[in-house]
CSV table of C-alpha atoms in Angstrom, one decimal:
chain,number,residue,atom,x,y,z
O,1,MET,CA,-13.6,15.7,25.7
O,2,SER,CA,-10.3,14.0,24.7
O,3,LEU,CA,-9.9,13.6,20.9
O,4,SER,CA,-6.8,11.5,21.1
O,5,PRO,CA,-6.3,7.8,22.0
O,6,PRO,CA,-4.3,6.8,25.1
O,7,SER,CA,-0.7,8.0,24.6
O,8,ASP,CA,0.8,4.7,25.2
O,9,ILE,CA,-1.1,3.2,22.3
O,10,ALA,CA,-1.5,6.1,19.9
O,11,SER,CA,2.3,6.7,19.7
O,12,SER,CA,4.0,5.2,16.7
O,13,GLN,CA,6.4,3.6,19.1
O,14,PRO,CA,4.1,2.7,22.1
O,15,ALA,CA,5.4,3.7,25.5
O,16,ALA,CA,6.1,1.1,28.1
O,17,ALA,CA,2.9,-0.3,29.6
O,18,THR,CA,3.1,-1.0,33.4
O,19,ASP,CA,1.6,-4.2,34.8
O,20,GLY,CA,2.7,-3.4,38.4
O,21,HIS,CA,5.8,-5.5,38.3
O,22,ARG,CA,7.6,-4.8,35.0
O,23,ASN,CA,7.5,-2.5,32.0
O,24,ARG,CA,7.1,-3.8,28.5
O,25,ARG,CA,6.2,-2.6,25.1
O,26,LEU,CA,2.9,-3.5,23.5
O,27,GLY,CA,3.1,-6.0,20.7
O,28,PRO,CA,2.3,-4.9,17.1
O,29,ASP,CA,-1.0,-6.8,17.0
O,30,THR,CA,-2.1,-5.2,20.3
O,31,VAL,CA,-1.3,-1.8,18.9
O,32,ILE,CA,-3.4,-2.5,15.8
O,33,CYS,CA,-6.3,-3.5,18.1
O,34,HIS,CA,-6.1,-0.4,20.3
O,35,ALA,CA,-4.5,2.5,18.5
O,36,GLY,CA,-6.8,5.4,17.7
O,37,ARG,CA,-9.5,4.3,20.2
O,38,ASP,CA,-10.4,6.1,23.4
O,39,PRO,CA,-13.7,4.6,24.8
O,40,SER,CA,-13.6,6.8,27.8
O,41,ALA,CA,-14.1,9.8,25.6
O,42,HIS,CA,-17.2,8.3,24.0
O,43,PHE,CA,-19.3,7.0,26.9
O,44,GLY,CA,-17.4,3.7,26.8
O,45,VAL,CA,-18.2,3.0,23.1
O,46,VAL,CA,-15.6,0.6,21.8
O,47,ASN,CA,-15.3,2.1,18.3
O,48,PRO,CA,-14.8,5.8,17.6
O,49,PRO,CA,-18.2,7.3,16.5
O,50,VAL,CA,-18.9,8.6,13.0
O,51,PHE,CA,-18.9,12.4,13.0
O,52,HIS,CA,-20.8,13.8,10.0
O,53,ALA,CA,-19.6,17.4,10.2
O,54,SER,CA,-18.8,20.5,8.2
O,55,THR,CA,-19.6,23.5,10.5
O,56,ILE,CA,-18.1,23.5,14.0
O,57,LEU,CA,-19.6,25.9,16.5
O,58,PHE,CA,-17.5,28.0,19.0
O,59,PRO,CA,-19.2,29.0,22.2
O,60,THR,CA,-17.6,32.4,22.6
O,61,LEU,CA,-15.8,35.0,20.6
O,62,ALA,CA,-12.6,34.3,22.4
O,63,ALA,CA,-12.9,30.6,21.4
O,64,LEU,CA,-13.6,31.7,17.8
O,65,ASP,CA,-10.5,34.0,17.8
O,66,ALA,CA,-8.4,31.0,19.0
O,67,LYS,CA,-9.9,28.5,16.5
O,68,ALA,CA,-6.5,28.1,14.8
O,69,GLU,CA,-5.4,26.2,17.9
O,70,ALA,CA,-8.5,24.0,18.0
O,71,LYS,CA,-8.0,20.4,16.9
O,72,VAL,CA,-11.6,20.3,15.5
O,73,ARG,CA,-12.4,23.5,13.7
O,74,TYR,CA,-13.9,22.6,10.4
O,75,GLY,CA,-15.0,19.3,8.9
O,76,ARG,CA,-12.6,19.4,6.0
O,77,ARG,CA,-9.7,19.7,8.4
O,78,GLY,CA,-10.7,16.6,10.2
O,79,THR,CA,-13.1,15.2,12.9
O,80,PRO,CA,-12.6,12.7,15.7
O,81,THR,CA,-13.5,10.0,13.2
O,82,THR,CA,-10.7,10.8,10.8
O,83,PHE,CA,-8.2,11.7,13.6
O,84,ALA,CA,-8.7,8.3,15.1
O,85,LEU,CA,-7.9,6.6,11.8
O,86,GLU,CA,-4.9,8.8,11.2
O,87,ASP,CA,-3.6,7.8,14.7
O,88,ALA,CA,-4.2,4.1,14.1
O,89,VAL,CA,-2.4,4.1,10.7
O,90,SER,CA,0.5,6.1,12.2
O,91,ALA,CA,0.9,3.4,14.8
O,92,LEU,CA,0.7,0.7,12.2
O,93,GLU,CA,3.4,2.4,10.0
O,94,GLU,CA,5.5,3.6,13.0
O,95,ALA,CA,5.1,7.2,11.6
O,96,ALA,CA,5.1,10.6,13.1
O,97,GLY,CA,1.8,11.4,11.4
O,98,THR,CA,-0.6,10.2,8.7
O,99,VAL,CA,-2.5,12.2,6.1
O,100,LEU,CA,-5.7,10.6,4.7
O,101,THR,CA,-6.8,11.0,1.1
O,102,PRO,CA,-9.8,9.9,-0.9
O,103,SER,CA,-7.9,7.2,-2.8
O,104,GLY,CA,-4.5,5.6,-3.2
O,105,ALA,CA,-4.0,7.4,-6.5
O,106,ASN,CA,-4.7,10.7,-4.7
O,107,ALA,CA,-2.2,9.8,-2.0
O,108,ILE,CA,0.4,9.3,-4.7
O,109,SER,CA,-0.3,12.6,-6.5
O,110,THR,CA,-0.5,14.6,-3.2
O,111,THR,CA,2.9,13.2,-2.1
O,112,LEU,CA,4.6,14.0,-5.3
O,113,LEU,CA,3.1,17.5,-5.7
O,114,ALA,CA,3.8,18.4,-2.1
O,115,HIS,CA,7.5,18.0,-2.7
O,116,LEU,CA,8.2,18.9,-6.3
O,117,ASP,CA,8.5,22.4,-8.0
O,118,PRO,CA,9.2,23.4,-11.6
O,119,GLY,CA,12.7,22.5,-12.5
O,120,ASP,CA,13.0,19.7,-10.0
O,121,HIS,CA,14.0,16.2,-10.9
O,122,VAL,CA,12.2,13.1,-9.6
O,123,LEU,CA,13.3,9.4,-10.0
O,124,ILE,CA,10.4,6.9,-10.2
O,125,ALA,CA,10.9,3.1,-10.3
O,126,ASP,CA,9.9,1.6,-13.7
O,127,ASN,CA,7.6,-1.0,-12.1
O,128,VAL,CA,5.3,1.3,-10.2
O,129,TYR,CA,1.5,1.3,-10.0
O,130,GLY,CA,0.1,2.7,-13.2
O,131,PRO,CA,-1.5,5.9,-11.7
O,132,CYS,CA,2.0,6.8,-10.3
O,133,ARG,CA,3.5,6.6,-13.8
O,134,HIS,CA,0.6,8.6,-15.2
O,135,CYS,CA,0.9,11.3,-12.6
O,136,GLY,CA,4.6,11.6,-13.6
O,137,ASN,CA,4.0,11.7,-17.3
O,138,ASP,CA,0.7,13.6,-17.5
O,139,VAL,CA,0.8,15.9,-14.5
O,140,LEU,CA,4.4,16.5,-13.2
O,141,ARG,CA,5.9,17.1,-16.6
O,142,ARG,CA,3.1,19.5,-17.5
O,143,PHE,CA,4.2,21.5,-14.4
O,144,GLY,CA,7.9,21.6,-15.4
O,145,VAL,CA,9.2,18.7,-13.3
O,146,GLU,CA,11.8,16.5,-14.9
O,147,VAL,CA,10.6,12.9,-14.6
O,148,GLU,CA,12.9,10.0,-15.0
O,149,PHE,CA,12.0,6.3,-14.6
O,150,TYR,CA,14.7,3.9,-13.4
O,151,ASP,CA,15.4,0.2,-13.3
O,152,PRO,CA,14.0,-1.0,-10.0
O,153,LEU,CA,17.0,-3.4,-9.7
O,154,VAL,CA,19.5,-0.5,-9.8
O,155,GLY,CA,20.3,-0.7,-6.1
O,156,SER,CA,23.3,1.4,-5.2
O,157,GLY,CA,23.6,2.3,-8.9
O,158,ILE,CA,20.9,4.9,-8.2
O,159,ASP,CA,23.9,7.2,-7.2
O,160,ARG,CA,24.7,7.6,-10.9
O,161,LEU,CA,21.1,8.8,-11.7
O,162,ILE,CA,20.9,11.4,-9.0
O,163,LYS,CA,21.3,15.0,-10.2
O,164,PRO,CA,21.8,18.3,-8.4
O,165,ASN,CA,18.1,19.0,-8.8
O,166,THR,CA,16.9,15.6,-7.7
O,167,ARG,CA,14.3,16.1,-4.9
O,168,LEU,CA,12.5,12.8,-4.6
O,169,ILE,CA,13.0,9.1,-5.2
O,170,TRP,CA,9.9,6.9,-5.5
O,171,MET,CA,10.0,3.1,-4.8
O,172,GLU,CA,7.5,0.3,-4.7
O,173,ALA,CA,8.1,-2.9,-2.8
O,174,PRO,CA,7.6,-5.2,-4.5
O,175,GLY,CA,6.8,-3.7,-7.9
O,176,SER,CA,3.4,-3.7,-9.6
O,177,LEU,CA,2.5,-6.5,-11.9
O,178,THR,CA,6.0,-8.1,-12.0
O,179,PHE,CA,6.9,-8.0,-8.3
O,180,GLU,CA,10.7,-7.2,-8.4
O,181,MET,CA,12.2,-6.3,-5.1
O,182,THR,CA,14.1,-3.0,-4.8
O,183,ASP,CA,17.1,-2.6,-2.6
O,184,ILE,CA,15.5,0.1,-0.4
O,185,THR,CA,18.4,0.5,2.0
O,186,ALA,CA,20.9,1.2,-0.8
O,187,ILE,CA,18.6,3.8,-2.3
O,188,VAL,CA,18.0,5.5,1.1
O,189,ALA,CA,21.8,5.5,1.7
O,190,ALA,CA,22.3,7.4,-1.5
O,191,ALA,CA,19.4,9.8,-0.9
O,192,ARG,CA,19.7,10.8,2.7
O,193,PRO,CA,23.1,12.6,2.7
O,194,ARG,CA,21.8,14.7,-0.2
O,195,GLY,CA,18.5,15.6,1.5
O,196,ILE,CA,16.5,13.8,-1.1
O,197,VAL,CA,13.0,12.6,0.0
O,198,THR,CA,12.4,8.9,-0.3
O,199,VAL,CA,8.9,7.4,-0.7
O,200,VAL,CA,7.8,3.7,-0.7
O,201,ASP,CA,4.4,2.5,-1.9
O,202,ASN,CA,3.8,0.0,0.9
O,203,THR,CA,0.3,-1.2,-0.1
O,204,TRP,CA,1.5,-4.8,-0.8
O,205,SER,CA,2.5,-5.3,2.8
O,206,GLY,CA,-0.5,-3.5,4.2
O,207,GLY,CA,1.9,-1.9,6.7
O,208,VAL,CA,1.9,-5.1,8.6
O,209,PHE,CA,4.8,-7.0,7.0
O,210,PHE,CA,7.1,-4.0,6.2
O,211,LYS,CA,7.9,-0.8,8.0
O,212,PRO,CA,9.7,1.5,5.6
O,213,LEU,CA,10.2,4.4,8.0
O,214,THR,CA,12.3,2.2,10.3
O,215,LEU,CA,14.8,2.0,7.4
O,216,GLY,CA,15.1,5.7,7.0
O,217,VAL,CA,12.4,6.1,4.3
O,218,ASP,CA,10.7,9.5,4.7
O,219,ILE,CA,7.1,8.5,3.5
O,220,SER,CA,5.1,5.3,3.3
O,221,VAL,CA,2.1,5.5,1.0
O,222,GLN,CA,-0.7,3.0,0.9
O,223,ALA,CA,-3.9,2.6,-1.0
O,224,GLY,CA,-6.0,2.0,2.1
O,225,THR,CA,-8.6,0.7,-0.4
O,226,LYS,CA,-6.7,-2.5,-0.4
O,227,TYR,CA,-5.6,-4.3,2.8
O,228,ILE,CA,-6.5,-1.6,5.4
O,229,SER,CA,-10.1,-1.8,4.2
O,230,GLY,CA,-10.0,-5.5,3.5
O,231,HIS,CA,-13.6,-5.7,2.3
O,232,SER,CA,-13.6,-4.1,-1.2
O,233,ASP,CA,-16.2,-1.5,-0.1
O,234,LEU,CA,-14.3,1.8,0.2
O,235,MET,CA,-11.8,4.1,-1.4
O,236,LEU,CA,-8.9,5.5,0.7
O,237,GLY,CA,-5.3,6.6,0.6
O,238,THR,CA,-2.8,7.0,3.4
O,239,ILE,CA,0.4,9.0,3.5
O,240,SER,CA,2.4,8.1,6.6
O,241,CYS,CA,5.3,10.5,7.2
O,242,SER,CA,8.5,10.9,9.2
O,243,GLU,CA,8.8,13.9,11.6
O,244,THR,CA,10.5,16.0,8.8
O,245,SER,CA,7.9,15.3,6.2
O,246,TYR,CA,4.6,15.4,8.1
O,247,GLU,CA,3.8,19.1,8.3
O,248,ARG,CA,4.7,19.7,4.7
O,249,VAL,CA,2.4,16.9,3.4
O,250,LYS,CA,-0.4,17.8,5.8
O,251,GLY,CA,-0.3,21.5,4.9
O,252,PHE,CA,-0.3,20.8,1.2
O,253,ALA,CA,-3.2,18.4,1.5
O,254,GLN,CA,-5.2,21.0,3.4
O,255,ARG,CA,-4.5,23.7,0.8
O,256,LEU,CA,-5.9,21.4,-1.8
O,257,GLY,CA,-9.0,20.8,0.3
O,258,ILE,CA,-8.3,17.0,0.4
O,259,CYS,CA,-10.5,15.2,3.0
O,260,VAL,CA,-12.0,11.8,3.6
O,261,GLY,CA,-15.7,11.0,4.2
O,262,PRO,CA,-16.5,9.9,7.8
O,263,ASP,CA,-18.2,6.7,6.8
O,264,ASP,CA,-15.2,5.6,4.7
O,265,ALA,CA,-12.9,6.5,7.6
O,266,TYR,CA,-15.0,4.5,10.0
O,267,LEU,CA,-15.1,1.4,7.7
O,268,ALA,CA,-11.3,1.6,7.2
O,269,GLN,CA,-10.7,1.7,10.9
O,270,ARG,CA,-13.0,-1.3,11.4
O,271,GLY,CA,-11.1,-3.1,8.7
O,272,LEU,CA,-7.8,-2.2,10.2
O,273,ARG,CA,-8.6,-4.0,13.5
O,274,THR,CA,-8.3,-7.4,11.7
O,275,ILE,CA,-5.5,-6.6,9.3
O,276,SER,CA,-2.9,-8.8,11.1
O,277,VAL,CA,-4.9,-12.0,11.0
O,278,ARG,CA,-6.1,-11.4,7.5
O,279,MET,CA,-2.6,-10.7,6.2
O,280,ARG,CA,-1.3,-13.9,7.8
O,281,GLN,CA,-4.0,-15.9,6.1
O,282,HIS,CA,-3.4,-14.2,2.8
O,283,HIS,CA,0.3,-15.1,3.1
O,284,ALA,CA,-0.4,-18.7,3.9
O,285,ASN,CA,-3.0,-19.1,1.1
O,286,ALA,CA,-0.9,-17.3,-1.5
O,287,LEU,CA,2.3,-19.3,-0.7
O,288,GLU,CA,0.5,-22.6,-1.1
O,289,LEU,CA,-1.1,-21.5,-4.3
O,290,ALA,CA,2.2,-20.1,-5.7
O,291,ASN,CA,4.0,-23.3,-5.0
O,292,TRP,CA,1.2,-25.2,-6.7
O,293,LEU,CA,1.4,-22.9,-9.8
O,294,ALA,CA,5.2,-23.3,-9.9
O,295,ASN,CA,4.7,-27.0,-10.6
O,296,ARG,CA,2.0,-26.6,-13.3
O,297,PRO,CA,3.1,-27.4,-16.9
O,298,GLU,CA,1.1,-24.4,-18.2
O,299,VAL,CA,3.1,-21.9,-16.0
O,300,THR,CA,6.6,-20.8,-17.0
O,301,ARG,CA,7.2,-18.4,-14.1
O,302,VAL,CA,5.8,-17.4,-10.7
O,303,MET,CA,6.6,-13.9,-9.5
O,304,TYR,CA,6.3,-14.0,-5.7
O,305,PRO,CA,9.2,-12.8,-3.4
O,306,ALA,CA,8.1,-15.2,-0.7
O,307,LEU,CA,9.2,-18.1,-2.9
O,308,GLN,CA,12.8,-19.2,-2.4
O,309,THR,CA,13.2,-19.4,-6.1
O,310,ASP,CA,12.2,-15.8,-6.7
O,311,PRO,CA,15.2,-13.5,-7.6
O,312,GLY,CA,14.1,-11.0,-4.9
O,313,HIS,CA,13.7,-13.5,-2.1
O,314,GLU,CA,16.8,-12.5,-0.1
O,315,LEU,CA,15.9,-8.8,-0.2
O,316,TRP,CA,12.3,-9.7,0.8
O,317,ARG,CA,13.6,-11.8,3.7
O,318,THR,CA,15.8,-8.9,4.9
O,319,HIS,CA,13.1,-6.4,5.3
O,320,PHE,CA,9.7,-8.2,5.3
O,321,THR,CA,8.2,-10.4,8.0
O,322,GLY,CA,5.5,-11.8,5.6
O,323,ALA,CA,4.0,-11.6,2.2
O,324,SER,CA,0.6,-10.6,1.0
O,325,GLY,CA,-1.9,-12.4,-1.3
O,326,LEU,CA,-0.9,-10.5,-4.5
O,327,PHE,CA,1.5,-11.9,-7.0
O,328,GLY,CA,2.0,-12.7,-10.7
O,329,PHE,CA,2.6,-15.6,-12.9
O,330,VAL,CA,3.2,-16.3,-16.6
O,331,ILE,CA,1.5,-18.9,-18.7
O,332,ARG,CA,2.6,-20.2,-22.0
O,333,GLU,CA,1.6,-18.1,-25.0
O,334,THR,CA,-2.0,-18.8,-25.8
O,335,GLU,CA,-4.8,-17.5,-28.0
O,336,ARG,CA,-7.2,-15.0,-26.5
O,337,ARG,CA,-10.2,-17.3,-26.9
O,338,ARG,CA,-8.4,-20.1,-24.9
O,339,LEU,CA,-7.6,-17.6,-22.2
O,340,ALA,CA,-11.2,-16.5,-22.2
O,341,ALA,CA,-12.3,-20.1,-21.8
O,342,MET,CA,-10.0,-20.4,-18.8
O,343,VAL,CA,-11.0,-17.3,-16.9
O,344,ASP,CA,-14.7,-16.9,-17.9
O,345,GLY,CA,-15.6,-20.2,-16.3
O,346,LEU,CA,-13.9,-19.6,-12.9
O,347,ARG,CA,-16.3,-19.8,-10.0
O,348,LEU,CA,-14.2,-18.3,-7.2
O,349,PHE,CA,-11.8,-15.9,-8.9
O,350,GLY,CA,-13.4,-12.7,-10.0
O,351,MET,CA,-12.1,-10.3,-12.7
O,352,GLY,CA,-12.0,-6.7,-11.6
O,353,SER,CA,-9.7,-3.8,-10.6
O,354,SER,CA,-8.2,-3.5,-7.2
O,355,TRP,CA,-7.3,-6.2,-4.7
O,356,GLY,CA,-6.8,-6.6,-1.0
O,357,GLY,CA,-10.3,-7.8,-0.2
O,358,TYR,CA,-11.3,-11.1,1.3
O,359,GLU,CA,-12.2,-12.4,-2.2
O,360,SER,CA,-9.8,-13.9,-4.8
O,361,LEU,CA,-9.2,-12.2,-8.2
O,362,LEU,CA,-7.4,-13.1,-11.4
O,363,LEU,CA,-6.6,-10.8,-14.3
O,364,PRO,CA,-4.5,-11.0,-17.5
O,365,THR,CA,-1.9,-8.1,-17.5
O,366,ASP,CA,0.6,-6.6,-20.0
O,367,PRO,CA,3.6,-5.1,-18.2
O,368,ARG,CA,5.1,-3.9,-21.5
O,369,ILE,CA,2.8,-0.9,-21.7
O,370,LEU,CA,3.9,0.4,-18.3
O,371,ARG,CA,7.6,0.3,-18.9
O,372,SER,CA,10.1,2.9,-20.3
O,373,ALA,CA,13.4,2.5,-18.5
O,374,THR,CA,13.3,-1.3,-18.8
O,375,THR,CA,11.7,-3.8,-21.2
O,376,TRP,CA,9.5,-6.7,-20.2
O,377,ARG,CA,10.6,-9.6,-22.4
O,378,GLU,CA,9.1,-12.6,-20.7
O,379,PRO,CA,7.3,-14.7,-23.4
O,380,GLY,CA,3.8,-15.8,-22.6
O,381,GLN,CA,0.7,-14.3,-21.0
O,382,CYS,CA,1.3,-12.5,-17.7
O,383,MET,CA,-1.4,-12.9,-15.0
O,384,ARG,CA,-2.0,-11.1,-11.7
O,385,VAL,CA,-3.7,-13.0,-8.9
O,386,HIS,CA,-4.9,-11.9,-5.6
O,387,VAL,CA,-5.4,-14.9,-3.2
O,388,GLY,CA,-8.3,-14.3,-0.9
O,389,LEU,CA,-9.4,-15.9,2.3
O,390,GLU,CA,-11.2,-18.9,0.8
O,391,ASP,CA,-10.2,-22.5,1.4
O,392,VAL,CA,-7.1,-22.7,-0.7
O,393,SER,CA,-8.0,-26.2,-1.8
O,394,ASP,CA,-11.1,-24.8,-3.4
O,395,LEU,CA,-9.0,-22.1,-5.2
O,396,ILE,CA,-6.7,-24.7,-6.5
O,397,ASP,CA,-9.6,-26.8,-7.7
O,398,ASP,CA,-11.1,-23.8,-9.5
O,399,LEU,CA,-7.8,-23.0,-11.3
O,400,GLU,CA,-7.2,-26.6,-12.1
O,401,ARG,CA,-10.5,-26.7,-14.0
O,402,GLY,CA,-9.6,-23.4,-15.6
O,403,PHE,CA,-6.3,-24.9,-16.9
O,404,GLU,CA,-8.3,-27.9,-18.3
O,405,ARG,CA,-10.5,-25.5,-20.2
O,406,LEU,CA,-7.4,-23.7,-21.5
O,407,ALA,CA,-6.1,-26.9,-22.8
O,408,ARG,CA,-9.3,-27.8,-24.5
């Protein structure tokens, strides 16, 4: 039984499909719909089945002796369910291979630990997702790794921060909470000649609107919990690698015993099939809401690279084909009780960790506590909003009433 999807779809760069008269490449939305699926291997079933498996039986001693060559040999090392999702995400990210992890935070720590040894130096953008910072401060330093955080706007200036023992540079595009855009091409240009591994946290784009590996980045990490899932009902991390990085990451993850449950892998693959249409709607809704917020008297700043007024807009336009539903904004300094009046009465915006689901979320944030190389000086209360798939007019009405409560 074949365990791989059709080669012209599973490949990160789909081979030409023949229609009898001409050859053409499959479009990205078509790849997302078909990558990782092989109905002919499963009695015509459209979606890859869920394999709950630990022990894999071998019919003969010769087969057992050759199990190291078998694709399926133990549940922890993967099943047709997880292989299908790996292939699909690799096609999405245009990667040589993808390693699945139980969460986005685990994808971060696995990537870092796979590449760094005691005495190595790592550069991490100062606006990264909190767990990435914590892994650097609380785990890597404990193991003797020299951790340095850098200004995400450094661009080609990264050259001055690179040391003889620098092994990895971590980026996030755009950054967490404050959404600055990093000049990824400039950093890759400085890193590649020195053999330094580059990593981008690509969760914000869902892998739909941005393809870091096509720019020479070595690894694209996502919290699949977010947009790949799209339904706020599973935990997942993905590490999509270039040819030179894949075996190292895969081997390290297997040594740590990292694996993903089959039900989560199945749900993630089901969510992946609609990621393109969902992302386009998130973009449309968020852009409309961001423009509305930019004209509110209570709002002093909107942090969304898709806005023409955003400082990172030109960099975003250079590399991205769209924007997601997550962005930040700042409201004028206000008492906590007034802020509570605003957010506690919201009907459609929930308050909770994570984002990327179909539902809208709104949280107050404090970027100051997650900075060390730079200082967040913007006065006022910083907010992070995830714009879901609701009617945007209803979301605007909900926030308008919230601002009225804030004023009262």
